[in-house]
PDB file of C-alpha atoms in Angstrom:
ATOM      1  CA  MET O   1     -16.034  25.466  26.027  1.00 62.00           C
ATOM      2  CA  ALA O   2     -13.634  27.786  26.608  1.00 67.00           C
ATOM      3  CA  LYS O   3     -10.952  28.700  23.323  1.00 75.00           C
ATOM      4  CA  ASP O   4      -7.060  29.418  23.641  1.00 83.00           C
ATOM      5  CA  LEU O   5      -6.922  33.014  23.282  1.00 88.00           C
ATOM      6  CA  TYR O   6      -4.918  32.559  20.422  1.00 91.00           C
ATOM      7  CA  HIS O   7      -7.255  30.487  18.902  1.00 91.00           C
ATOM      8  CA  GLU O   8      -9.153  32.372  16.050  1.00 94.00           C
ATOM      9  CA  GLN O   9      -5.134  33.245  15.297  1.00 94.00           C
ATOM     10  CA  VAL O  10      -4.500  30.076  14.330  1.00 94.00           C
ATOM     11  CA  LYS O  11      -7.429  29.327  12.358  1.00 94.00           C
ATOM     12  CA  ARG O  12      -6.562  32.263   9.844  1.00 95.00           C
ATOM     13  CA  ALA O  13      -3.076  30.525   9.710  1.00 95.00           C
ATOM     14  CA  LEU O  14      -4.196  27.639   9.136  1.00 94.00           C
ATOM     15  CA  GLU O  15      -6.640  28.331   6.058  1.00 93.00           C
ATOM     16  CA  LYS O  16      -3.971  30.870   4.892  1.00 94.00           C
ATOM     17  CA  ASP O  17      -1.940  27.776   4.618  1.00 92.00           C
ATOM     18  CA  GLY O  18      -4.440  26.123   2.147  1.00 90.00           C
ATOM     19  CA  TRP O  19      -5.835  24.060   5.028  1.00 92.00           C
ATOM     20  CA  GLN O  20     -10.061  24.219   5.148  1.00 91.00           C
ATOM     21  CA  ILE O  21     -10.860  24.010   8.644  1.00 92.00           C
ATOM     22  CA  THR O  22     -13.460  20.716   8.938  1.00 92.00           C
ATOM     23  CA  HIS O  23     -14.018  21.260  13.213  1.00 92.00           C
ATOM     24  CA  ASP O  24     -13.720  23.909  15.178  1.00 91.00           C
ATOM     25  CA  PRO O  25     -13.870  21.811  18.038  1.00 91.00           C
ATOM     26  CA  TYR O  26     -12.671  18.254  16.594  1.00 93.00           C
ATOM     27  CA  GLU O  27     -14.790  16.199  19.113  1.00 93.00           C
ATOM     28  CA  LEU O  28     -13.805  12.177  20.226  1.00 92.00           C
ATOM     29  CA  ARG O  29     -15.752  10.382  22.063  1.00 93.00           C
ATOM     30  CA  ILE O  30     -13.917   7.063  23.329  1.00 92.00           C
ATOM     31  CA  GLY O  31     -14.425   5.074  26.612  1.00 91.00           C
ATOM     32  CA  GLY O  32     -16.561   6.981  27.922  1.00 93.00           C
ATOM     33  CA  VAL O  33     -15.016   9.921  27.707  1.00 93.00           C
ATOM     34  CA  GLU O  34     -15.543  13.163  25.569  1.00 93.00           C
ATOM     35  CA  MET O  35     -12.513  15.317  24.422  1.00 91.00           C
ATOM     36  CA  TYR O  36     -12.304  18.505  22.085  1.00 91.00           C
ATOM     37  CA  ILE O  37      -9.601  19.009  20.419  1.00 90.00           C
ATOM     38  CA  ASP O  38      -9.345  22.786  19.358  1.00 89.00           C
ATOM     39  CA  ILE O  39      -9.440  22.631  15.499  1.00 88.00           C
ATOM     40  CA  GLY O  40      -9.572  19.419  12.757  1.00 88.00           C
ATOM     41  CA  ALA O  41      -8.284  20.474   9.329  1.00 88.00           C
ATOM     42  CA  GLU O  42      -8.378  18.654   5.773  1.00 87.00           C
ATOM     43  CA  GLN O  43      -5.015  19.699   2.927  1.00 79.00           C
ATOM     44  CA  ILE O  44      -6.410  18.796  -0.401  1.00 67.00           C
ATOM     45  CA  ILE O  45      -2.433  16.909  -1.945  1.00 61.00           C
ATOM     46  CA  GLY O  46      -3.262  15.970  -4.937  1.00 56.00           C
ATOM     47  CA  ALA O  47      -6.038  13.248  -6.348  1.00 55.00           C
ATOM     48  CA  GLU O  48      -3.628  10.244  -6.295  1.00 54.00           C
ATOM     49  CA  ARG O  49      -2.171  10.796  -2.609  1.00 53.00           C
ATOM     50  CA  GLY O  50      -5.633  12.237  -1.124  1.00 65.00           C
ATOM     51  CA  ASN O  51      -6.007  14.233   2.044  1.00 83.00           C
ATOM     52  CA  ASP O  52      -3.486  15.242   4.648  1.00 88.00           C
ATOM     53  CA  LYS O  53      -5.853  15.703   7.890  1.00 92.00           C
ATOM     54  CA  ILE O  54      -4.944  17.264  10.774  1.00 93.00           C
ATOM     55  CA  ALA O  55      -6.158  17.978  14.420  1.00 94.00           C
ATOM     56  CA  VAL O  56      -4.922  20.838  16.245  1.00 94.00           C
ATOM     57  CA  GLU O  57      -4.498  21.209  20.070  1.00 94.00           C
ATOM     58  CA  VAL O  58      -4.090  25.489  20.678  1.00 93.00           C
ATOM     59  CA  LYS O  59      -1.691  26.829  23.867  1.00 92.00           C
ATOM     60  CA  SER O  60      -0.790  30.175  24.301  1.00 89.00           C
ATOM     61  CA  PHE O  61       1.513  29.532  27.445  1.00 91.00           C
ATOM     62  CA  ILE O  62       0.062  32.380  29.135  1.00 89.00           C
ATOM     63  CA  SER O  63      -0.315  31.945  32.667  1.00 90.00           C
ATOM     64  CA  PRO O  64       2.604  32.787  34.783  1.00 92.00           C
ATOM     65  CA  SER O  65       4.064  29.327  34.721  1.00 94.00           C
ATOM     66  CA  ARG O  66       5.225  28.041  31.395  1.00 94.00           C
ATOM     67  CA  ILE O  67       6.302  24.853  32.933  1.00 95.00           C
ATOM     68  CA  SER O  68       2.864  24.304  34.539  1.00 95.00           C
ATOM     69  CA  ASP O  69       1.109  25.136  30.709  1.00 94.00           C
ATOM     70  CA  PHE O  70       3.781  22.796  29.558  1.00 96.00           C
ATOM     71  CA  HIS O  71       2.371  19.920  31.962  1.00 96.00           C
ATOM     72  CA  LEU O  72      -1.040  20.480  30.887  1.00 94.00           C
ATOM     73  CA  ALA O  73      -0.515  20.901  26.950  1.00 95.00           C
ATOM     74  CA  HIS O  74       1.780  17.316  27.174  1.00 97.00           C
ATOM     75  CA  GLY O  75      -1.120  15.432  28.799  1.00 96.00           C
ATOM     76  CA  GLN O  76      -3.377  16.995  27.015  1.00 94.00           C
ATOM     77  CA  PHE O  77      -1.390  16.146  23.501  1.00 95.00           C
ATOM     78  CA  LEU O  78      -0.890  12.745  24.774  1.00 96.00           C
ATOM     79  CA  ASP O  79      -3.854  11.417  25.161  1.00 95.00           C
ATOM     80  CA  TYR O  80      -5.770  12.970  21.987  1.00 95.00           C
ATOM     81  CA  ARG O  81      -2.685  11.705  20.127  1.00 95.00           C
ATOM     82  CA  TYR O  82      -3.940   7.904  21.630  1.00 95.00           C
ATOM     83  CA  ALA O  83      -8.099   9.022  21.445  1.00 95.00           C
ATOM     84  CA  LEU O  84      -7.086   9.589  17.855  1.00 94.00           C
ATOM     85  CA  GLU O  85      -5.168   6.909  17.005  1.00 95.00           C
ATOM     86  CA  ASP O  86      -8.208   4.617  17.692  1.00 94.00           C
ATOM     87  CA  GLU O  87     -10.766   6.600  16.241  1.00 93.00           C
ATOM     88  CA  ASP O  88      -9.472   8.716  13.468  1.00 92.00           C
ATOM     89  CA  PRO O  89      -5.798   6.815  12.745  1.00 94.00           C
ATOM     90  CA  GLU O  90      -5.030   9.045   9.398  1.00 92.00           C
ATOM     91  CA  ARG O  91      -5.498  12.227  11.129  1.00 92.00           C
ATOM     92  CA  ILE O  92      -1.706  13.558  12.692  1.00 94.00           C
ATOM     93  CA  LEU O  93      -2.571  15.789  15.608  1.00 95.00           C
ATOM     94  CA  TYR O  94      -0.049  19.196  16.084  1.00 96.00           C
ATOM     95  CA  LEU O  95       0.342  20.999  18.927  1.00 96.00           C
ATOM     96  CA  ALA O  96       0.518  24.668  18.472  1.00 95.00           C
ATOM     97  CA  VAL O  97       2.994  27.076  20.194  1.00 96.00           C
ATOM     98  CA  PRO O  98       3.367  30.936  19.529  1.00 95.00           C
ATOM     99  CA  ARG O  99       6.673  31.937  18.240  1.00 96.00           C
ATOM    100  CA  PHE O 100       8.599  33.470  20.958  1.00 95.00           C
ATOM    101  CA  VAL O 101       7.411  30.871  23.414  1.00 95.00           C
ATOM    102  CA  TYR O 102       8.990  27.977  20.774  1.00 96.00           C
ATOM    103  CA  GLN O 103      11.778  30.693  20.450  1.00 96.00           C
ATOM    104  CA  THR O 104      12.654  30.887  24.338  1.00 95.00           C
ATOM    105  CA  PHE O 105      10.403  27.813  25.710  1.00 96.00           C
ATOM    106  CA  PHE O 106      10.541  25.280  23.560  1.00 96.00           C
ATOM    107  CA  ASN O 107      14.254  25.111  22.833  1.00 94.00           C
ATOM    108  CA  LEU O 108      14.945  25.169  26.409  1.00 97.00           C
ATOM    109  CA  ALA O 109      16.974  21.563  26.629  1.00 97.00           C
ATOM    110  CA  PHE O 110      14.510  19.739  28.925  1.00 97.00           C
ATOM    111  CA  ILE O 111      11.345  20.871  26.966  1.00 97.00           C
ATOM    112  CA  ASN O 112      13.366  20.025  23.965  1.00 96.00           C
ATOM    113  CA  SER O 113      13.791  16.773  25.391  1.00 97.00           C
ATOM    114  CA  VAL O 114      10.569  15.758  26.354  1.00 97.00           C
ATOM    115  CA  VAL O 115       8.958  16.735  22.963  1.00 97.00           C
ATOM    116  CA  LYS O 116      11.069  14.381  21.061  1.00 97.00           C
ATOM    117  CA  ARG O 117      10.749  11.919  23.267  1.00 97.00           C
ATOM    118  CA  SER O 118       6.940  11.847  23.616  1.00 97.00           C
ATOM    119  CA  GLN O 119       6.901  12.735  19.726  1.00 96.00           C
ATOM    120  CA  ILE O 120       5.038  16.188  20.063  1.00 97.00           C
ATOM    121  CA  LYS O 121       4.496  16.811  16.839  1.00 97.00           C
ATOM    122  CA  LEU O 122       4.328  21.397  16.686  1.00 97.00           C
ATOM    123  CA  LEU O 123       2.781  23.843  14.534  1.00 96.00           C
ATOM    124  CA  VAL O 124       4.880  26.950  15.239  1.00 97.00           C
ATOM    125  CA  TYR O 125       2.341  30.460  14.540  1.00 96.00           C
ATOM    126  CA  ASP O 126       3.208  34.143  14.177  1.00 96.00           C
ATOM    127  CA  LEU O 127       0.901  36.413  16.066  1.00 93.00           C
ATOM    128  CA  GLU O 128       1.404  39.216  14.342  1.00 94.00           C
ATOM    129  CA  LYS O 129       1.526  38.261  11.082  1.00 96.00           C
ATOM    130  CA  GLU O 130      -1.599  35.137  11.679  1.00 96.00           C
ATOM    131  CA  THR O 131       1.182  32.614   9.611  1.00 96.00           C
ATOM    132  CA  ILE O 132       2.283  29.363  10.025  1.00 96.00           C
ATOM    133  CA  GLU O 133       6.424  29.442  10.228  1.00 96.00           C
ATOM    134  CA  GLN O 134       7.416  26.204  10.745  1.00 95.00           C
ATOM    135  CA  TRP O 135       5.812  22.931  11.474  1.00 95.00           C
ATOM    136  CA  ILE O 136       8.374  20.116  13.465  1.00 95.00           C
ATOM    137  CA  LYS O 137       7.420  16.443  13.311  1.00 90.00           C
TER     138      LYS O 137
END
């Protein structure tokens, strides 16, 4: 399975933010289908509140067509979210996108509308600093 171009940068950004990487990749088997979300992670948020669990699908959006990249990311995100709802409902799925893509592409009116209607949670990362810039729920 090929990893996304920026997989390692996102992984380091999550670790800098206090997340423990628990799966790389996060494998799901459901209804005769195997799927691999790029990263699974947990963060201890307090003894009384338990742990936050996330799964992160990393996308670089570096092909000549960002809309084609978006179609792929959107479809994968929805499939993975449905599978997680059945198999690991406590884990929240995020789509990780580089800051420059978020600022130039995800702020377009149509893309923003699709993201909101599809309830896609975004993790915006800084590629150079390898840090998480924004969690958008």
